[in-house]
PDB file of C-alpha atoms in Angstrom:
ATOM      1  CA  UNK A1321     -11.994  20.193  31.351  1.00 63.00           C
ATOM      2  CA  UNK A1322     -14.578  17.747  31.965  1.00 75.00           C
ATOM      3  CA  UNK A1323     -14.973  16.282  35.380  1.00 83.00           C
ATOM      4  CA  UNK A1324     -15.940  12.473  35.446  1.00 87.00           C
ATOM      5  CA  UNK A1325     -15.682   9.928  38.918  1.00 91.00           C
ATOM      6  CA  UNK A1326     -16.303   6.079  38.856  1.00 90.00           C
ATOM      7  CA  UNK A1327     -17.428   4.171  41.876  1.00 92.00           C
ATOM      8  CA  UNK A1328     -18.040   0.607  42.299  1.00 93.00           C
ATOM      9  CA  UNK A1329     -21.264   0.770  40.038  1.00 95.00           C
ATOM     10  CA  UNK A1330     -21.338   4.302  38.529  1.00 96.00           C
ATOM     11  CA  UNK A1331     -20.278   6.532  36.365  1.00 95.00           C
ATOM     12  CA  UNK A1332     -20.572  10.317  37.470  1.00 96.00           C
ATOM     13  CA  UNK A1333     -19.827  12.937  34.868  1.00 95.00           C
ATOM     14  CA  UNK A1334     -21.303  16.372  33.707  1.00 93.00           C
ATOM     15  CA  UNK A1335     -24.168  16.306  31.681  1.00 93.00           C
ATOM     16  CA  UNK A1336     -24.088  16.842  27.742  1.00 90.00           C
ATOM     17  CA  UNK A1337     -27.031  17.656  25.372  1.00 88.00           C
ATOM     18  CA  UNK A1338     -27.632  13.863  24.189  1.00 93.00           C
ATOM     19  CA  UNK A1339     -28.379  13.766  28.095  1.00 93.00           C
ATOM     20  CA  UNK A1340     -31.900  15.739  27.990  1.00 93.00           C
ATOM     21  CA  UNK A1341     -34.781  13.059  27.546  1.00 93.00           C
ATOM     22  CA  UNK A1342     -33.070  10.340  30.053  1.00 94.00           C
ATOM     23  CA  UNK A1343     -32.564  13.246  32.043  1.00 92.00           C
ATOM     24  CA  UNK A1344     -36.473  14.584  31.924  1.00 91.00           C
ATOM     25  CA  UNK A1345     -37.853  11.325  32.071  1.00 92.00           C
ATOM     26  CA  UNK A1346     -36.532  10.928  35.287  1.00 91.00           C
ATOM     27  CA  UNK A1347     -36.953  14.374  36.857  1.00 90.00           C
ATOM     28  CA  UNK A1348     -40.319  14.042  35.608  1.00 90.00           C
ATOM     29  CA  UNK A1349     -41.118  11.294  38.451  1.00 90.00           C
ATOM     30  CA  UNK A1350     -43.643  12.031  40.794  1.00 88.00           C
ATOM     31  CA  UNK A1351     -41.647  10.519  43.468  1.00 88.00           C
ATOM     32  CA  UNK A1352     -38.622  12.738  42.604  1.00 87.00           C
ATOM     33  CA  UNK A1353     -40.976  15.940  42.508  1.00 85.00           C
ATOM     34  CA  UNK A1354     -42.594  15.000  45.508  1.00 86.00           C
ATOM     35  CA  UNK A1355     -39.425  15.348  47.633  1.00 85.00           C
ATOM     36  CA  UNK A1356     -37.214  18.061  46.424  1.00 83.00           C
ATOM     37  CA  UNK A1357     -37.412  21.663  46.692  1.00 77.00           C
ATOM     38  CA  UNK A1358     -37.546  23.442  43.454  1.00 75.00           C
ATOM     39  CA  UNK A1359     -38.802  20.639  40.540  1.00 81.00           C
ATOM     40  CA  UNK A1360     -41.574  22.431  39.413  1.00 76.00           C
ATOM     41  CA  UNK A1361     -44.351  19.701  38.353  1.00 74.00           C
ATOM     42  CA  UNK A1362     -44.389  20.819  34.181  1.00 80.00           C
ATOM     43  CA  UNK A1363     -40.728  20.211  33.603  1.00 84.00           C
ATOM     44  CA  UNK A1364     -40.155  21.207  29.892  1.00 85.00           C
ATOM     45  CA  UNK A1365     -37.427  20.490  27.505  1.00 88.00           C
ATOM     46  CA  UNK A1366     -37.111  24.243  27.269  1.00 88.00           C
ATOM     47  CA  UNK A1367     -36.350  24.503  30.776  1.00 88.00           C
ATOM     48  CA  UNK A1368     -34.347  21.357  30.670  1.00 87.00           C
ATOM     49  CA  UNK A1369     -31.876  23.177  28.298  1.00 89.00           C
ATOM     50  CA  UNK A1370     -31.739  26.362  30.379  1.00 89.00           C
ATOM     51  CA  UNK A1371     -30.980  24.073  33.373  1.00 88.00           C
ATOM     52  CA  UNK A1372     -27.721  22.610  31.169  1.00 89.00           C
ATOM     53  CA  UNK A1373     -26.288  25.972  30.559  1.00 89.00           C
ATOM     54  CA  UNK A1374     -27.151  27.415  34.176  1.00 89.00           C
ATOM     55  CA  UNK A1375     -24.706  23.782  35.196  1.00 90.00           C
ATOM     56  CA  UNK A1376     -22.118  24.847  32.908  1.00 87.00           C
ATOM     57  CA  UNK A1377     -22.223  28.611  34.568  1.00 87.00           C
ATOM     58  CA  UNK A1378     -22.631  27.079  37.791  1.00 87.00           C
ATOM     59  CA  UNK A1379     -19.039  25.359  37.103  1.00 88.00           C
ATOM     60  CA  UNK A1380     -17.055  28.292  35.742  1.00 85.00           C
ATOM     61  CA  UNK A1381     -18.039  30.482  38.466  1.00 85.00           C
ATOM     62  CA  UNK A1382     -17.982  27.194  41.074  1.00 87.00           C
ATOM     63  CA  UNK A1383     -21.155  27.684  42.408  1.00 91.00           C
ATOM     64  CA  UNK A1384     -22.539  24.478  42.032  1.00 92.00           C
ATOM     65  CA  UNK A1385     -21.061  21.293  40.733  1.00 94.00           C
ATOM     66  CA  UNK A1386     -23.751  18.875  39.498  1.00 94.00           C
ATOM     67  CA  UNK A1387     -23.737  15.307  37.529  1.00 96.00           C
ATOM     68  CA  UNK A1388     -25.398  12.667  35.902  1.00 96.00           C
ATOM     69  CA  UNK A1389     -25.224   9.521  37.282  1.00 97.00           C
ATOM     70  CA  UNK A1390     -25.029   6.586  34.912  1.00 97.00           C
ATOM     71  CA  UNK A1391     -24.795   3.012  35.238  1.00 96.00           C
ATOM     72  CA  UNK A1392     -21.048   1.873  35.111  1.00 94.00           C
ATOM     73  CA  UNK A1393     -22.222  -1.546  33.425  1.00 94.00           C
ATOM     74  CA  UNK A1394     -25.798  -0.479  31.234  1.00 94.00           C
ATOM     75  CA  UNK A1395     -24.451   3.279  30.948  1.00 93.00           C
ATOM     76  CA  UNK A1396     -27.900   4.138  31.743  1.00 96.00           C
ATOM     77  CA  UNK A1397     -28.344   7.611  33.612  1.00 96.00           C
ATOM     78  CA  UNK A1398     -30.299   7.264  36.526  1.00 96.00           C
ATOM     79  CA  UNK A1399     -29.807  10.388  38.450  1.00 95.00           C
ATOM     80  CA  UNK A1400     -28.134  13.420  39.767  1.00 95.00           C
ATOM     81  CA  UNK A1401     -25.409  13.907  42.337  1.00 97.00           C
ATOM     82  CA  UNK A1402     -24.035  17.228  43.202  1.00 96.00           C
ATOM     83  CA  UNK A1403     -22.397  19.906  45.307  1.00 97.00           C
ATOM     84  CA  UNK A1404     -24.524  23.359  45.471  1.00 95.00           C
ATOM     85  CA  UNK A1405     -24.419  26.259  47.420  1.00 95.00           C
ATOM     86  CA  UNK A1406     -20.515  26.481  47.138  1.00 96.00           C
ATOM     87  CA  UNK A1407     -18.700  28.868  49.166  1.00 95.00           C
ATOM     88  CA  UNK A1408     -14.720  28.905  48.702  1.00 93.00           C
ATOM     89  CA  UNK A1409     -14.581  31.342  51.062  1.00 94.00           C
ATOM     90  CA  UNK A1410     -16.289  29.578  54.204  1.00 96.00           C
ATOM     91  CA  UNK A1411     -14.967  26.063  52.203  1.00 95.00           C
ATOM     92  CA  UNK A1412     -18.563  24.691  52.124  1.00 97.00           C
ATOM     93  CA  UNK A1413     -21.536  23.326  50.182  1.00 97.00           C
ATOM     94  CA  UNK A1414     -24.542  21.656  50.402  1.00 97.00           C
ATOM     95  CA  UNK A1415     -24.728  17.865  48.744  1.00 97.00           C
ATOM     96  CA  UNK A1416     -27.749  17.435  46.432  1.00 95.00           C
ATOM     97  CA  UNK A1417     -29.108  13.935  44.693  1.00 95.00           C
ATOM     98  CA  UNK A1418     -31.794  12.312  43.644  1.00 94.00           C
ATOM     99  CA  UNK A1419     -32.269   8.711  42.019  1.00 95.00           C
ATOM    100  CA  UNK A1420     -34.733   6.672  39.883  1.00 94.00           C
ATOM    101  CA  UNK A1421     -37.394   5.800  41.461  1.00 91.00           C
ATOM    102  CA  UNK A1422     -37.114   2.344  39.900  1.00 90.00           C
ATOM    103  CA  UNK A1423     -34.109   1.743  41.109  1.00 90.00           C
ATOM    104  CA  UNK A1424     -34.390   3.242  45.393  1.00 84.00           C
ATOM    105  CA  UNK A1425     -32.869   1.264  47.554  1.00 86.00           C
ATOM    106  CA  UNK A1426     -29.650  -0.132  45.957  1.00 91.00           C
ATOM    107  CA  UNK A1427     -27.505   1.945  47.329  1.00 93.00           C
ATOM    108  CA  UNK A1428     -27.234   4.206  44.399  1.00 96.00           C
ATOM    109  CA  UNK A1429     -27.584   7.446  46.418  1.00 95.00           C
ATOM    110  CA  UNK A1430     -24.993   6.731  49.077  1.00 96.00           C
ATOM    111  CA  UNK A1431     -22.765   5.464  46.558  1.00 96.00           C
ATOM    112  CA  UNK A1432     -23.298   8.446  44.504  1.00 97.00           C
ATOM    113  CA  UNK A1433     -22.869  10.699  47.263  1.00 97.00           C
ATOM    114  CA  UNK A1434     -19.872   9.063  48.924  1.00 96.00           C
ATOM    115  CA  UNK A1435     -17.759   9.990  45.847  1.00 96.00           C
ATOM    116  CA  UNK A1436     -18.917  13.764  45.653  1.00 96.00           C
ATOM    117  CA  UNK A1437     -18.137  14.084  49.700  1.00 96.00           C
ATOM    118  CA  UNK A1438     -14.614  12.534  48.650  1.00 95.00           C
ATOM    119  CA  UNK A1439     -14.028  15.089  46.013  1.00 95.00           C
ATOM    120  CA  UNK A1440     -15.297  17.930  48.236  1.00 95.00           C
ATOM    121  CA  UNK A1441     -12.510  17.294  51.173  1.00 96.00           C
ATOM    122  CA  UNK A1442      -9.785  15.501  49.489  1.00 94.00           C
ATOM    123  CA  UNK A1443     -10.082  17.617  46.244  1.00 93.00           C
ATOM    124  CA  UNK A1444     -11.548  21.126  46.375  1.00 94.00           C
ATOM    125  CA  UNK A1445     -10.782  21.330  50.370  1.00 94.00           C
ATOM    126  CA  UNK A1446     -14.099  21.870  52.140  1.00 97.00           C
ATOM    127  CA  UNK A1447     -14.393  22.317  56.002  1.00 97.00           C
ATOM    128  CA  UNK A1448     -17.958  21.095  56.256  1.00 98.00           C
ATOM    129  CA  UNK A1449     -20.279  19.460  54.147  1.00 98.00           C
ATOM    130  CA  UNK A1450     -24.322  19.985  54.209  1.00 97.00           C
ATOM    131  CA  UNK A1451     -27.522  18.305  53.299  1.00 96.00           C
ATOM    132  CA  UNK A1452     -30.930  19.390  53.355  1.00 95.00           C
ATOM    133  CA  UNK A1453     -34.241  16.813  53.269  1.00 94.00           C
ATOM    134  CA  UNK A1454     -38.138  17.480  53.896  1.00 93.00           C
ATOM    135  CA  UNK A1455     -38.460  16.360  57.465  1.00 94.00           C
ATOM    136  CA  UNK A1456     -40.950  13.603  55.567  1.00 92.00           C
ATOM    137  CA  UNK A1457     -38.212  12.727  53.222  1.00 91.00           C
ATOM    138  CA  UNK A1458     -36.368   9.931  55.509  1.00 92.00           C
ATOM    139  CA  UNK A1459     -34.695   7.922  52.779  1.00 93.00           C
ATOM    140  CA  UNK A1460     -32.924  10.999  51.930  1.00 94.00           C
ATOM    141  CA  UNK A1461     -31.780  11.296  55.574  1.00 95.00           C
ATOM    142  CA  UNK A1462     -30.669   7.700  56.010  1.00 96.00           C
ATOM    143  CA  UNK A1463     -28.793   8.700  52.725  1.00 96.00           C
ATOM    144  CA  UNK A1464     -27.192  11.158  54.837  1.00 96.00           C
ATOM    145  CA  UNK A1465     -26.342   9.133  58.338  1.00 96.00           C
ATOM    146  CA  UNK A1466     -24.850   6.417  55.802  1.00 95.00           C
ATOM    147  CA  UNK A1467     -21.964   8.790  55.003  1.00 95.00           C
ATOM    148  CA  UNK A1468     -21.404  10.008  58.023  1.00 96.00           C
ATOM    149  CA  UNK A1469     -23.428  13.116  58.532  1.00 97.00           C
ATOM    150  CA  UNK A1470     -24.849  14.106  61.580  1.00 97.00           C
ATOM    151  CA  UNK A1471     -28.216  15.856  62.474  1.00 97.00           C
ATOM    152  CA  UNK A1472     -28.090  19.892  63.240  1.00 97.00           C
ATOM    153  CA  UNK A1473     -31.492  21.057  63.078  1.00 97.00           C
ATOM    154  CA  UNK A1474     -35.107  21.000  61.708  1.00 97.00           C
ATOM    155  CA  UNK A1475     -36.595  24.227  60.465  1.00 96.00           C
ATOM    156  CA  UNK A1476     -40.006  24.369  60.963  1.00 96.00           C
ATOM    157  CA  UNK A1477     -42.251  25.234  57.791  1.00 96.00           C
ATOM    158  CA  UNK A1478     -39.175  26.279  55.552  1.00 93.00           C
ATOM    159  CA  UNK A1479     -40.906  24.800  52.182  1.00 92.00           C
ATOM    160  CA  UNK A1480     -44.191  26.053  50.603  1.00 91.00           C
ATOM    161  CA  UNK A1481     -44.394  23.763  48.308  1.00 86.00           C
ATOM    162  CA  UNK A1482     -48.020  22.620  46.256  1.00 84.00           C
ATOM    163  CA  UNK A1483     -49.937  24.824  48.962  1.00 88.00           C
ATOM    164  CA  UNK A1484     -48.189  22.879  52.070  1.00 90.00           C
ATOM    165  CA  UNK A1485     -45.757  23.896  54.158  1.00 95.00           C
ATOM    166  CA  UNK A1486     -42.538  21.452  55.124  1.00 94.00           C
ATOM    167  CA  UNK A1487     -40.096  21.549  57.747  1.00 95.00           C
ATOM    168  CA  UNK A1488     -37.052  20.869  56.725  1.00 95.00           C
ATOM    169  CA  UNK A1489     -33.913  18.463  57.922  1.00 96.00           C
ATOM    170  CA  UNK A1490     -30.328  19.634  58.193  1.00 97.00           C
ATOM    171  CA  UNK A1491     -27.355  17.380  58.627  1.00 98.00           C
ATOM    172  CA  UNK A1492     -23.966  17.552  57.974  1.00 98.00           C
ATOM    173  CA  UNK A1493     -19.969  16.100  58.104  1.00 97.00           C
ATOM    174  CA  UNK A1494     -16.995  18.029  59.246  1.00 97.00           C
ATOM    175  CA  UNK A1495     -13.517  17.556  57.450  1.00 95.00           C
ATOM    176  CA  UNK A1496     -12.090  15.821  60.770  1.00 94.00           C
ATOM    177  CA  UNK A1497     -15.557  13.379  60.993  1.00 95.00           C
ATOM    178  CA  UNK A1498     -14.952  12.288  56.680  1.00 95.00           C
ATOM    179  CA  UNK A1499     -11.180  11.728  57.781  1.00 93.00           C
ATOM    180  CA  UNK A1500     -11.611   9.857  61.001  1.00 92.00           C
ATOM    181  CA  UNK A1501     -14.367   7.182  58.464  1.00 90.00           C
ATOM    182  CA  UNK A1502     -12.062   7.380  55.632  1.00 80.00           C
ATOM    183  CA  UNK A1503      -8.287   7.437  56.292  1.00 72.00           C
ATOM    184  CA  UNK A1504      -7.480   7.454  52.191  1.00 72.00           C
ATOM    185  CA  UNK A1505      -8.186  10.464  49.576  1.00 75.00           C
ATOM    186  CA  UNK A1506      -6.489   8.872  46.540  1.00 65.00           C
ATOM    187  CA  UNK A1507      -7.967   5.372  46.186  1.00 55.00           C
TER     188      UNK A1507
END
């Protein structure tokens, strides 16, 4: 069954094949490459495909839960939102996103975000909810203090990434922190 959400201005749902070139022109961004871990800078429509199917895996085996994020008004796709590095048995993951770069600071991220946290502790039960940013990265982290999360720890030259190393930022929400900033699960 296909898994959709709608926010205020977005529509969330899994990715299909008509999906691929909105979806690589974005990923494609220097600005989106620059700041994530593992976009590699020649992003292929080969690899693009691969990536679909590994989502689809991903799912069945809940692993990682990722989606496109579209414009609720245009329908245009402007970005991923997901939760990776699921563990049922510790009832945990990491949150993942990134947005157009034409379209940064709207909001789009935190609102994007906001509904995947929801679905992680009122839906699938998670204890605790991560996120990881370069320490350089601090959009991403006011992304993260927006909904909540609080700061555990940098790790110091975690990412080798284009010949440079990058510490990295952790944050993160408990399930009694979402609860005591959102008192409703079914709205």
């Amino acid at each position: 069954m296909e898994q959709s959400f709608t926010t205020e201005r977005l529509f969330i749902r899994e990715y299909n094949r008509k999906d691929i070139d909105d979806f690589l022109y974005v990923i494609r961004q220097p600005e989106i490459r620059a700041t994530t871990y593992g976009i590699p800078a020649d992003y292929p429509k080969s690899r693009a495909k691969k990536w679909f199917r590994f989502l689809r895996d991903s799912k069945k085996n809940m692993k990682s839960l990722e989606y496109g994020v579209f414009m609720l008004d245009s329908g245009k796709y402007v970005g991923n939102v997901g939760l990776i590095n699921i563990s049922i048995e510790h009832r945990h993951a990491d949150i993942s996103y990134y947005i157009d770069k034409d379209i940064r600071s709207q909001g789009i991220a935190t609102e994007a975000s906001a509904a995947m946290l929801k679905y992680g502790f009122c839906e699938l039960g998670f204890e605790k909810i991560s996120g990881l940013c370069m320490s350089c990265n601090s959009p991403s982290r006011r992304v993260m203090e927006k909904l909540g999360m609080k700061y555990e720890g940098t790790s110091r030259n975690e990412l080798f990434k284009n010949g440079i190393f990058y510490d990295i930022d952790r944050l993160s929400i408990l399930k009694s922190e979402y609860f005591a900033l959102n008192t409703i699960c079914n709205s």
